[in-house]
Every structure is written in C-alpha cells, then in structure tokens.
PDB file of C-alpha atoms and ligand atoms in Angstrom:
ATOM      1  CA  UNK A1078     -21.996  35.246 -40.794  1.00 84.00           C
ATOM      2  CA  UNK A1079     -19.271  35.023 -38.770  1.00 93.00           C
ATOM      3  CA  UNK A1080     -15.575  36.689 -39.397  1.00 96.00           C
ATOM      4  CA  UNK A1081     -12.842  34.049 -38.636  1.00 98.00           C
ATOM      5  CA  UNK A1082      -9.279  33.812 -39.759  1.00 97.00           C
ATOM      6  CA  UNK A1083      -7.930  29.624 -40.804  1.00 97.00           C
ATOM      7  CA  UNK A1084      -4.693  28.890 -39.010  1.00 97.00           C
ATOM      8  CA  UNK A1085      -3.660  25.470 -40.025  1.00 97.00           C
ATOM      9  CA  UNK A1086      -7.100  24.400 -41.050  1.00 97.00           C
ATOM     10  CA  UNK A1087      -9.197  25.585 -37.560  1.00 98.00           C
ATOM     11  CA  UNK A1088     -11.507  28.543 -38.089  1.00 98.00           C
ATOM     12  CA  UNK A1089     -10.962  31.409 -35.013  1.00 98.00           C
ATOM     13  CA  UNK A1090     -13.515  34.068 -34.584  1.00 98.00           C
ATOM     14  CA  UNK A1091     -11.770  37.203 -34.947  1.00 98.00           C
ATOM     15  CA  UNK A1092     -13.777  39.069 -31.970  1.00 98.00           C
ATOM     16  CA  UNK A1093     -12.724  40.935 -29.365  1.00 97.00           C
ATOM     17  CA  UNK A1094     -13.262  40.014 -25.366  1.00 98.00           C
ATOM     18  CA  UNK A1095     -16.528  42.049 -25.728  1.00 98.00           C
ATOM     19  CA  UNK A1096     -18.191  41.011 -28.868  1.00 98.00           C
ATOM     20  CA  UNK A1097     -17.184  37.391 -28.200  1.00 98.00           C
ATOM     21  CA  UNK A1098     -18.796  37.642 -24.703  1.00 98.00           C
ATOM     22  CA  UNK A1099     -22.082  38.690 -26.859  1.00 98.00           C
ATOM     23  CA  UNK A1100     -21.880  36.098 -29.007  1.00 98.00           C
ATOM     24  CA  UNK A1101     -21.438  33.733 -26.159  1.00 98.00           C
ATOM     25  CA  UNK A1102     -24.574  35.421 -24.566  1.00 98.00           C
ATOM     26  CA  UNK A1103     -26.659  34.943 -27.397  1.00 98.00           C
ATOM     27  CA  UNK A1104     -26.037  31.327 -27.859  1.00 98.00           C
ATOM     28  CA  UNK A1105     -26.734  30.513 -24.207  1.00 98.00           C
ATOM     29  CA  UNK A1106     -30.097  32.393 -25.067  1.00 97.00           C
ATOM     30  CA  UNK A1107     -30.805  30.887 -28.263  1.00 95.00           C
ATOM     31  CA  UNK A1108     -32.815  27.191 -28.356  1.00 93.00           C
ATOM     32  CA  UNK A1109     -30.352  24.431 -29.934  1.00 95.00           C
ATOM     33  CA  UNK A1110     -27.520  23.125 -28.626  1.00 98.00           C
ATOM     34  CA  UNK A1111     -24.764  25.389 -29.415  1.00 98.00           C
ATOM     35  CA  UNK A1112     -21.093  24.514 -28.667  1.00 98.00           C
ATOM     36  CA  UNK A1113     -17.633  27.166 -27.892  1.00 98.00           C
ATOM     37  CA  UNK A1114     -14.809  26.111 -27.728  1.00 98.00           C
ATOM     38  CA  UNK A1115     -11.085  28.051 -26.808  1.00 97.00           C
ATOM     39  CA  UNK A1116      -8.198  26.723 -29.106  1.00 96.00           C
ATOM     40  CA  UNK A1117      -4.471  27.032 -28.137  1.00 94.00           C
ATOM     41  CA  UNK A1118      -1.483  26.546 -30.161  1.00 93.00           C
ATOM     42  CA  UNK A1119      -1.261  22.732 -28.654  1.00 92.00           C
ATOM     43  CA  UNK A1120      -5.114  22.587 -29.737  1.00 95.00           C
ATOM     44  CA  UNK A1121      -4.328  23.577 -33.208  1.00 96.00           C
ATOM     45  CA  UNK A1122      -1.538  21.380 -33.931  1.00 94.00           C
ATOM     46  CA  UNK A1123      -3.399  18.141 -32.946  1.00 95.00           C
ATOM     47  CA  UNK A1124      -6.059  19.375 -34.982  1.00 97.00           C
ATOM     48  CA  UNK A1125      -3.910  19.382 -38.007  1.00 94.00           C
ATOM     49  CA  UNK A1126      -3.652  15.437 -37.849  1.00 94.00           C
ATOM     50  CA  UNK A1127      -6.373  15.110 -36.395  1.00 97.00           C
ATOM     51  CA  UNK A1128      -9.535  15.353 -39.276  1.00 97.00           C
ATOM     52  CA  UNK A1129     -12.197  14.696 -36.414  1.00 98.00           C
ATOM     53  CA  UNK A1130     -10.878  17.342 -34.336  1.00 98.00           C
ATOM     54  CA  UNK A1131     -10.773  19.351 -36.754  1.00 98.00           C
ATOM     55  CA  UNK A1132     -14.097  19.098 -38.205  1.00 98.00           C
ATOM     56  CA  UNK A1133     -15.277  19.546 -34.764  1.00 98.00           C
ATOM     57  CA  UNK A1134     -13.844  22.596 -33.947  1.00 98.00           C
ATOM     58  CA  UNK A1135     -14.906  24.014 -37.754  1.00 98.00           C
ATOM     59  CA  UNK A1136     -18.568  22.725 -36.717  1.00 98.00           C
ATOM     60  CA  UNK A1137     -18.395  25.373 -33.271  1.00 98.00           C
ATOM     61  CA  UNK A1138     -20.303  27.841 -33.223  1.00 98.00           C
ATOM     62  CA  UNK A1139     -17.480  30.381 -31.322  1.00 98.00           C
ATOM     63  CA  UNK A1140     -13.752  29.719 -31.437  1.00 98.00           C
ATOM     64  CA  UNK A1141     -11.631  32.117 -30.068  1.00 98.00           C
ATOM     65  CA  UNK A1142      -8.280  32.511 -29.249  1.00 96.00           C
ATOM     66  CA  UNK A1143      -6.904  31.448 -26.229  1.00 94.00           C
ATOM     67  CA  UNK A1144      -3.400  31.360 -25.782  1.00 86.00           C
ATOM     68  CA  UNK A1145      -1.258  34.186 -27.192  1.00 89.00           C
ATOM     69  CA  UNK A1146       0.377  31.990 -29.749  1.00 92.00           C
ATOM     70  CA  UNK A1147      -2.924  31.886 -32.090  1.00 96.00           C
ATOM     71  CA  UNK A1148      -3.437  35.982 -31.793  1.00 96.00           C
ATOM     72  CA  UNK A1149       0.425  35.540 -33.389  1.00 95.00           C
ATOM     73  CA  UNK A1150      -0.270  33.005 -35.507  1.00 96.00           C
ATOM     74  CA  UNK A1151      -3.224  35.309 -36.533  1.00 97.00           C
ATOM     75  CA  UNK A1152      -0.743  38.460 -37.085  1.00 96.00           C
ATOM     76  CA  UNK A1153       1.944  36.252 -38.858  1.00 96.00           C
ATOM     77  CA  UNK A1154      -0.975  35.461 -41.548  1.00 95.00           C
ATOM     78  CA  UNK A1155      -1.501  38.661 -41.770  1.00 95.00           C
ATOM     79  CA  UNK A1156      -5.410  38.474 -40.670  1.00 96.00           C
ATOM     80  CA  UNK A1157      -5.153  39.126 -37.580  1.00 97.00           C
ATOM     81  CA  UNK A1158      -7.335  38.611 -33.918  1.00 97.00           C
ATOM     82  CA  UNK A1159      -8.151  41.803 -32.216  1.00 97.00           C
ATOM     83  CA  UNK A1160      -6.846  40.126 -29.046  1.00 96.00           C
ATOM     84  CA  UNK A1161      -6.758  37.279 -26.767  1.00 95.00           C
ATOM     85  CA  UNK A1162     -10.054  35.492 -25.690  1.00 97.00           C
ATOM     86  CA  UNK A1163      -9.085  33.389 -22.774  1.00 95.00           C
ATOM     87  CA  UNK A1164     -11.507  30.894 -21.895  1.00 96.00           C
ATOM     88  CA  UNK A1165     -11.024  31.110 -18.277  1.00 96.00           C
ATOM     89  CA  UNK A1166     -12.131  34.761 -18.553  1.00 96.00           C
ATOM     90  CA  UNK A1167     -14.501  34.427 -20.909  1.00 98.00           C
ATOM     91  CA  UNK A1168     -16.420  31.540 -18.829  1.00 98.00           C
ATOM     92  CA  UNK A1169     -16.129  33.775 -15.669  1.00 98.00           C
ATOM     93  CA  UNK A1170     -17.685  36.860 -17.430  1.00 98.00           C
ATOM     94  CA  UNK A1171     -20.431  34.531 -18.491  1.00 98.00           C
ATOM     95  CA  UNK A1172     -21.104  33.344 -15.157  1.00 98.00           C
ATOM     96  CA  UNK A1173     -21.093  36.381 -13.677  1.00 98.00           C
ATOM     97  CA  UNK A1174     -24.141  37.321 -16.234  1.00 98.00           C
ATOM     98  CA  UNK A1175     -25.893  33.751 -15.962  1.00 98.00           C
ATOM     99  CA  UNK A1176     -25.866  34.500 -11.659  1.00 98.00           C
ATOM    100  CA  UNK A1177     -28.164  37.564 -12.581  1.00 97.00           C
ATOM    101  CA  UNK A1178     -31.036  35.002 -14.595  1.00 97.00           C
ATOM    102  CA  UNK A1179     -32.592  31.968 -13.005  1.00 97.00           C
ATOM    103  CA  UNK A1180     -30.603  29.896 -15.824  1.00 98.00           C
ATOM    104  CA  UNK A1181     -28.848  26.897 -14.368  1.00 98.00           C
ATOM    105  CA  UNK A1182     -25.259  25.543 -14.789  1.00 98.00           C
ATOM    106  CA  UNK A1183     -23.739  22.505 -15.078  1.00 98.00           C
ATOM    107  CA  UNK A1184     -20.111  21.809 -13.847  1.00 98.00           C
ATOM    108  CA  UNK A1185     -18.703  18.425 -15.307  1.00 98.00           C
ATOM    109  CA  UNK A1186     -14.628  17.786 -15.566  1.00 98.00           C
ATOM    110  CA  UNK A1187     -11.964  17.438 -13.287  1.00 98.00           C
ATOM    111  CA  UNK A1188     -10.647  14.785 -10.428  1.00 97.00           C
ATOM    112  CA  UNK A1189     -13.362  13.920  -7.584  1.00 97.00           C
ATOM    113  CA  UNK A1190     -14.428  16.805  -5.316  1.00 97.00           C
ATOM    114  CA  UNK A1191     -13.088  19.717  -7.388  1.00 98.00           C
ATOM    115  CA  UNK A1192     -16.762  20.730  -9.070  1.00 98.00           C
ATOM    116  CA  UNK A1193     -18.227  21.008  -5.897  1.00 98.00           C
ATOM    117  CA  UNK A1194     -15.269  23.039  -4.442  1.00 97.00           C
ATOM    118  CA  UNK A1195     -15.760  24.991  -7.611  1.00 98.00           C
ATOM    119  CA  UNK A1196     -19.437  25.240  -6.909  1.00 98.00           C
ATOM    120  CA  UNK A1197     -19.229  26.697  -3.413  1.00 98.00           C
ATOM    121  CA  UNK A1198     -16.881  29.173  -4.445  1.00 98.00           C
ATOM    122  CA  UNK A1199     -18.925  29.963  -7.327  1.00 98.00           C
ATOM    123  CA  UNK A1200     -21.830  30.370  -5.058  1.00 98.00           C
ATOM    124  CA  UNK A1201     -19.703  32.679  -2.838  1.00 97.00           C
ATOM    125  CA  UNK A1202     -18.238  34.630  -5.896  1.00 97.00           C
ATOM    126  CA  UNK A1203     -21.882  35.703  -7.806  1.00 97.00           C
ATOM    127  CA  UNK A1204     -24.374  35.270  -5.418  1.00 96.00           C
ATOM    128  CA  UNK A1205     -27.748  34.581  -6.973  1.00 96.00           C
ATOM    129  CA  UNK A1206     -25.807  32.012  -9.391  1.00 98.00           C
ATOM    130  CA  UNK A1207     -27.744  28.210  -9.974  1.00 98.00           C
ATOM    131  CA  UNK A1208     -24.904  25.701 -10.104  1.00 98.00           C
ATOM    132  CA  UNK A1209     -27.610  22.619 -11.336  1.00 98.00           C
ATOM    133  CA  UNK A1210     -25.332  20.140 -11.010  1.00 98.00           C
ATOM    134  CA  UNK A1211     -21.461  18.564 -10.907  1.00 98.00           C
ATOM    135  CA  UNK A1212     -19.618  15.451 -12.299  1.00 98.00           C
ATOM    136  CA  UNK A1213     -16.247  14.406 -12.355  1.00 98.00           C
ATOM    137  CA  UNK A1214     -14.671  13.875 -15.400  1.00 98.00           C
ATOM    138  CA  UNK A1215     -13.228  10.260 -14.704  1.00 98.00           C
ATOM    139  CA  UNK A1216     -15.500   8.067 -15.896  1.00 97.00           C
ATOM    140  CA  UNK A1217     -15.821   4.840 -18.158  1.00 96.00           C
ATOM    141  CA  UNK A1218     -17.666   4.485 -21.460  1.00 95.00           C
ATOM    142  CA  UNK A1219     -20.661   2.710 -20.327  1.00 96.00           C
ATOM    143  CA  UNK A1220     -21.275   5.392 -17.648  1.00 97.00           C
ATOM    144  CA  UNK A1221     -21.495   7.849 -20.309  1.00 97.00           C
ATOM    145  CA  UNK A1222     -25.545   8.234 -20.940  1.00 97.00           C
ATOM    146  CA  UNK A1223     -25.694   8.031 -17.530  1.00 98.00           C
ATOM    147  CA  UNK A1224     -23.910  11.355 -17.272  1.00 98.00           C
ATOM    148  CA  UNK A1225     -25.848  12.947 -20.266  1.00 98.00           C
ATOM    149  CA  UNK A1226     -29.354  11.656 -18.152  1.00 98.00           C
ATOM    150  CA  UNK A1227     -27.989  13.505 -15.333  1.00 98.00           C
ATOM    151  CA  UNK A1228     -27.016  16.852 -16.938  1.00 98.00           C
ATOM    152  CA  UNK A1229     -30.301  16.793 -19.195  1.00 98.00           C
ATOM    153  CA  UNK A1230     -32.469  16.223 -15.626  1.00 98.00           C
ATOM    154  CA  UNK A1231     -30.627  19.089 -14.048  1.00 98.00           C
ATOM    155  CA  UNK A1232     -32.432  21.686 -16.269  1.00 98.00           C
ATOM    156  CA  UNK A1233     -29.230  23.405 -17.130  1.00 98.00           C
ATOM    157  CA  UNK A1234     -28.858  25.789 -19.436  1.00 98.00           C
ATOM    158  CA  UNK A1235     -25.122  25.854 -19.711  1.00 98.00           C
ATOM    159  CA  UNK A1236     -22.571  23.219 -19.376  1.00 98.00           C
ATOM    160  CA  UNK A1237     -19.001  23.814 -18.721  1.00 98.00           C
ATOM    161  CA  UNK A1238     -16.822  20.396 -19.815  1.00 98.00           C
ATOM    162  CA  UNK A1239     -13.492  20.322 -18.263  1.00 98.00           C
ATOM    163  CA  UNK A1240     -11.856  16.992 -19.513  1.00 98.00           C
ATOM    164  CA  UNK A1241      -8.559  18.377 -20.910  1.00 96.00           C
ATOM    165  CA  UNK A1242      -8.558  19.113 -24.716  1.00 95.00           C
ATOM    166  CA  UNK A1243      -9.155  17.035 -27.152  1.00 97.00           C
ATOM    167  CA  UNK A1244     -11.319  14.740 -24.674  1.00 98.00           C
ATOM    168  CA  UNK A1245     -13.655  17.590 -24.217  1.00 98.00           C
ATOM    169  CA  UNK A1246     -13.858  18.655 -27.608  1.00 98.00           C
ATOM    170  CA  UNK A1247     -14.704  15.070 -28.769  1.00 98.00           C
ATOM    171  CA  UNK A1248     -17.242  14.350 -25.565  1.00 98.00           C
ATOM    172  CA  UNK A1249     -19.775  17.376 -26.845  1.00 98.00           C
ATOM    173  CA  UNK A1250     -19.443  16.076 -30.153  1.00 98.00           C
ATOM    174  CA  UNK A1251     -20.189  12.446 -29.750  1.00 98.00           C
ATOM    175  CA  UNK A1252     -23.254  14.000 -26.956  1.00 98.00           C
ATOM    176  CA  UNK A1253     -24.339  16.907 -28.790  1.00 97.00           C
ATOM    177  CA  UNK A1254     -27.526  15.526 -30.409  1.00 97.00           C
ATOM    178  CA  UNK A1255     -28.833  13.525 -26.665  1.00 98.00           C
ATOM    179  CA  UNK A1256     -27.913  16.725 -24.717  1.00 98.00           C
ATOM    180  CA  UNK A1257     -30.736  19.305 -23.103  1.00 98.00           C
ATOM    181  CA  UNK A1258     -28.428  22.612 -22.548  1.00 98.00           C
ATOM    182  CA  UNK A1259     -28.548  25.780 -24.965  1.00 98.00           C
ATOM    183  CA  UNK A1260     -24.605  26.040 -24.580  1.00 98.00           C
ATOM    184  CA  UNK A1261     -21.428  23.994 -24.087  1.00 98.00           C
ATOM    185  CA  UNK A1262     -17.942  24.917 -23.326  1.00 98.00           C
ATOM    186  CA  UNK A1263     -15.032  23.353 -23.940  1.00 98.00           C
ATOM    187  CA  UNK A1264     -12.707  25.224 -21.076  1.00 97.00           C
ATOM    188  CA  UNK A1265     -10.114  22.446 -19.811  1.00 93.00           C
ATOM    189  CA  UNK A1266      -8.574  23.500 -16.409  1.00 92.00           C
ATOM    190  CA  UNK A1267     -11.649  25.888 -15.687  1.00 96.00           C
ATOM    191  CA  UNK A1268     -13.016  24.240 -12.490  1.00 97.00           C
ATOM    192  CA  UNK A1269      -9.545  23.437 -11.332  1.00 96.00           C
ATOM    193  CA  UNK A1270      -8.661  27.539 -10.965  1.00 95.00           C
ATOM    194  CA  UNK A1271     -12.650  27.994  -9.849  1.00 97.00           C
ATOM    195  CA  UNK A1272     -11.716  25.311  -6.997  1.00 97.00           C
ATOM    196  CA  UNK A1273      -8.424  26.519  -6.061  1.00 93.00           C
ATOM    197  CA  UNK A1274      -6.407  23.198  -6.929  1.00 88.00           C
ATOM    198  CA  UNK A1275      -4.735  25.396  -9.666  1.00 83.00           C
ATOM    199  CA  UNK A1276      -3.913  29.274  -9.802  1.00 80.00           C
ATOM    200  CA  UNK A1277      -3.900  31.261 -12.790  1.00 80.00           C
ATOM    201  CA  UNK A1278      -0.293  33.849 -13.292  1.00 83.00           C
ATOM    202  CA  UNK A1279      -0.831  36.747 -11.368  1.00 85.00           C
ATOM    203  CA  UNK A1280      -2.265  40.122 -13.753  1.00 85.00           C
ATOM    204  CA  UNK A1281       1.663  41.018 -14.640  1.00 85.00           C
ATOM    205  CA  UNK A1282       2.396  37.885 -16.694  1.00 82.00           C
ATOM    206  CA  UNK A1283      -0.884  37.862 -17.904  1.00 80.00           C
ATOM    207  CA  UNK A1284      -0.551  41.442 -19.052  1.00 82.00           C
ATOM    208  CA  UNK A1285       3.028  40.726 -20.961  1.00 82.00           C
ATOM    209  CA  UNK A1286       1.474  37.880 -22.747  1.00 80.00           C
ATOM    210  CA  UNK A1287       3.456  35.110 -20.741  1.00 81.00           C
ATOM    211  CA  UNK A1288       1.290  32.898 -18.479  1.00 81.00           C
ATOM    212  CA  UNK A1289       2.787  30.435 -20.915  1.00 80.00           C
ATOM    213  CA  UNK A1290       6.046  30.885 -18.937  1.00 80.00           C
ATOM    214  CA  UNK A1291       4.167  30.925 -15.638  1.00 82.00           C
ATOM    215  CA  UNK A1292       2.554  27.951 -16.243  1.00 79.00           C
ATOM    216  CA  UNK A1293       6.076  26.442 -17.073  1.00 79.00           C
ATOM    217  CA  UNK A1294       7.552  27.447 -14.444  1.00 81.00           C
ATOM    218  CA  UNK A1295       5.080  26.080 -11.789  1.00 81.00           C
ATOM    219  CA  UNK A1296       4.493  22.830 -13.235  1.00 80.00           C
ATOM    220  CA  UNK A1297       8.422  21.953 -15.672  1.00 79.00           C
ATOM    221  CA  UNK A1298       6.548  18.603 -16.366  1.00 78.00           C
ATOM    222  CA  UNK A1299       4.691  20.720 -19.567  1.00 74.00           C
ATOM    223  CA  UNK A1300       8.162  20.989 -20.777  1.00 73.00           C
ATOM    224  CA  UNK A1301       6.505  18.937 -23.887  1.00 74.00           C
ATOM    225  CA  UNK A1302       3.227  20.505 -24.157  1.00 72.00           C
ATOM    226  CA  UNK A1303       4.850  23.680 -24.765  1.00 72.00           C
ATOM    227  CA  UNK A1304       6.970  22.229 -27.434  1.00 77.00           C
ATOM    228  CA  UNK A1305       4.114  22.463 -29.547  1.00 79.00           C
ATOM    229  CA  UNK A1306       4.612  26.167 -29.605  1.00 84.00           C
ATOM    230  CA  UNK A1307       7.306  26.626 -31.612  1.00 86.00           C
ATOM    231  CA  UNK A1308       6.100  24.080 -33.849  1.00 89.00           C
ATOM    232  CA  UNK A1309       3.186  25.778 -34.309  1.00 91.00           C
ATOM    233  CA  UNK A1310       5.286  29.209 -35.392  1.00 90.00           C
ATOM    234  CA  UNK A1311       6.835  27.492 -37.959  1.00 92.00           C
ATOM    235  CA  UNK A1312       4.220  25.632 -39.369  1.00 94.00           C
ATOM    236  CA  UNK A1313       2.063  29.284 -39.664  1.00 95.00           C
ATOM    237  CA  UNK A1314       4.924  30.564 -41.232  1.00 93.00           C
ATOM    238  CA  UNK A1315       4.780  27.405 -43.719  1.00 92.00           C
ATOM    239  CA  UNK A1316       1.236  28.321 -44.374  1.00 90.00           C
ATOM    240  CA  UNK A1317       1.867  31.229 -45.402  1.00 84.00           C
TER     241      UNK A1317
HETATM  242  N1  UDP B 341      -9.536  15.711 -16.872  1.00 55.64           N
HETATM  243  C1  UDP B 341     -10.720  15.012 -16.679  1.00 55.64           C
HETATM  244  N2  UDP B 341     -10.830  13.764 -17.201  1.00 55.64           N
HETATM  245  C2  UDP B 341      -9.841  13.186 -17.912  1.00 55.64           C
HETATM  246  C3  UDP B 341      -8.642  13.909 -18.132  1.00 55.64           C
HETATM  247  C4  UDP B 341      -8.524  15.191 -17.598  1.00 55.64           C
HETATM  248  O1  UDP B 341     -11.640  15.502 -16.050  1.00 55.64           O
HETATM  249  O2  UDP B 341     -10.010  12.049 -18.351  1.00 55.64           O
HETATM  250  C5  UDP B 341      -9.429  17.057 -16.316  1.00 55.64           C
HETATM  251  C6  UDP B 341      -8.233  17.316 -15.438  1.00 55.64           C
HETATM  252  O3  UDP B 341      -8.465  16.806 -14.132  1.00 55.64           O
HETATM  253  C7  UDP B 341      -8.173  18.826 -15.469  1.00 55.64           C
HETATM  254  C8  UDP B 341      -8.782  19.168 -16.827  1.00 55.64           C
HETATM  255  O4  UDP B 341      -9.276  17.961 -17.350  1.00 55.64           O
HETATM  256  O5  UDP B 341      -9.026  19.343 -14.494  1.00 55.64           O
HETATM  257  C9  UDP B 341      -7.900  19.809 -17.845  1.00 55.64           C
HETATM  258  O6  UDP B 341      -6.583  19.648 -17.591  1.00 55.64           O
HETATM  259  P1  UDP B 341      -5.447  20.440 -18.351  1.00 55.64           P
HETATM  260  O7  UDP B 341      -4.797  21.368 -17.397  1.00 55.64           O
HETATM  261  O8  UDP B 341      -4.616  19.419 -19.043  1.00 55.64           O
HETATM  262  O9  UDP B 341      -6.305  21.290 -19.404  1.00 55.64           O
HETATM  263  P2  UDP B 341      -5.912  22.215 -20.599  1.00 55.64           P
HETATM  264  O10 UDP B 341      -4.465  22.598 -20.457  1.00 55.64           O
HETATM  265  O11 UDP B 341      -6.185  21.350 -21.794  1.00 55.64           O
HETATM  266  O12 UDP B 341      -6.850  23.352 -20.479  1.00 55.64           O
END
C-alpha cells in the first residue's frame, strides 16, 4: 500500500531518497511493466486540466517529488514529503545499481546524438553497465511501433524516456501494454546532463533548494515555465 499525499489531484509517494530508491529497485526486479515518474510544480499544474495526465500519473506505480515546490506544496497541506526525490539523482543511483547486474538499459529521448554521448559516458561512469540500446526522441507517429520493436528486441530491462513532460508521460502510457521492459522512467532532461549538452547547478544551489534559480538564470527563456510556480503556491493554498 503505498503512502502518498494529493496535491491538486496527483498522488506523490511520500518516501525518502532511500526508500524511494528501493521501491524503484523492486519494480525494475519485479515482472510487469511498471512505470515512475518525477512530477514538478509545472507537471502538476498541467495535470490539473489535464484528466489524461492526470490519470496517468495516479496509474504510476512511484511518484515522487522532484522539484522543491511539491515538498512545499506537500508542507503547505500539511502532509508533508520527507524530502526531495530528484529524478536525475534518483535515475543515476539506479544506474549505478543496474551496472552491478547483467540487466540492460534502454536510453530513448533527446535531439540526435545525445543518447549515445550519454551512453559512452555512462559506460565510462559505472563500468560493467549494459546500455541495450538508444533512440532519439524526434520522431513521427507512424515510426512509433517501430521504436517499441526496437526497445522490446534490445532485451532491456529498464527504459529511461526523455521526451520533455507531458510527451513522456503520455508515450509510456499509450506503449505500456506492447512494451518488454520491467521499468520505465519518465526523467525529461536526463540524457541531456548524462551527455553533457546540459549541466545540472553546482551542489550549493542544489543544497539551498534553488536550482530553480540556476536553471533561470542559465537559460531566461523559462521565464514562463517557471511562472507556473507561483501559480502552483496559490492554488495549494486554495486546496487547502
Ligand atoms: N525532447 C524530445 N522529443 C520531443 C521534445 C523534447 O526528445 O519531442 C527532449 C529534449 O530534447 C530534452 C528533453 O526532451 O532532451 C526534455 O527537455 P526539458 O528540459 O524540457 O525537460 P523537463 O524540464 O521537462 O525535464
């Protein structure tokens, strides 16, 4: 049974790093396609016009809180998150324990060439790690069973899906059923930081709870993504 608090409608695991790590271990080891995915404030907010997303994320079977705005949303309610479950960090300390098995990986998402940048540092970072297979994650429609053929005959055990949220969210959805893995992840820039092509804020801002202002200040252009923050406050303090 799992413990989860409801901000605006989308059920987050109220785990710790640790425990949600676990979790994460024991679907990857578990037959059945299981899927995790990491909601942010921006995440939530679509999902509160959004019914599909919604659904989707309340179908997961791990949600955790990425982005310090949900472990406040959390303590605003009153029920809250024992911390922040990034899913950058959570997908590298489950990596690092897949490199120690023969289980492969999958790396599908992001603009031509990253993956298999991503892969060869990968390779470099945890030696002994199986990266099955890559895809970018520009593609049409029609190419689409294509790219479920081609995970399925990689053997893979987990799949990371890197389209940008709520692309990816929708993609293992509408796949779910036709798909050969034991675990998905929905982690959006993941293989852009694993390649390079994007840095994550140094330990200090991470520590202080503001990569959100790091990642403002390197790319301004998210000036409107982050509006969604503030939104979000207000509608948590609605809820409640
Ligand atoms: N992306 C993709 N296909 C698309 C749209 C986006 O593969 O059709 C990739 C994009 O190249 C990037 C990733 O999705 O690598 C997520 O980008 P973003 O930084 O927007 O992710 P988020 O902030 O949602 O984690």
């Amino acid at each position: 049974m799992r413990n989860t608090v409801e901000i605006l409608g989308v059920n987050v695991d109220k785990l710790t790093f640790k425990e949600a790590l676990e979790v994460a271990w024991g679907l990857l080891k578990s037959d059945g396609v299981s899927a995790i995915f990491t909601p942010n404030p921006e995440i939530i907010m679509c999902a509160k016009e959004d019914l599909q997303l919604r659904e989707i994320l309340n179908n997961a079977d791990l949600c955790t809180a990425d982005g310090i705005g949900v472990v406040y949303g959390s303590k605003i309610l009153k029920d809250p998150v024992p911390e922040r479950v990034a899913g950058f960090d959570l997908t590298c300390a489950l990596l690092e324990r897949v490199s120690k098995t023969d289980d492969g990986v999958f790396l599908f998402g992001a603009k031509p060439g990253v993956a298999e940048i991503a892969k060869a540092n990968l390779e470099e970072k945890y030696p002994g790690i199986k990266i099955a297979g890559t895809r970018d994650g520009y593609f049409k429609p029609e190419e689409e069973e294509e790219i479920v053929n081609q995970i399925n005959q990689s053997k893979a055990k987990l799949l990371l899906v890197c389209l940008g949220a709520p692309k990816q969210e929708k993609w293992i959805a509408a796949h779910k059923k036709d798909l050969k893995v034991n675990l998905c992840m929905g982690v959006g820039g993941t293989l852009d930081v694993l390649a390079g092509t994007a840095k994550r804020a140094p330990k200090i801002f991470i520590k202080l709870n503001l990569e959100w202002v790091y990642r403002l200040l390197k790319n301004p252009s998210r000036i409107g993504r982050f509006a969604a923050l503030p939104k979000f406050v207000i509608e948590v303090f609605k809820a409640k």
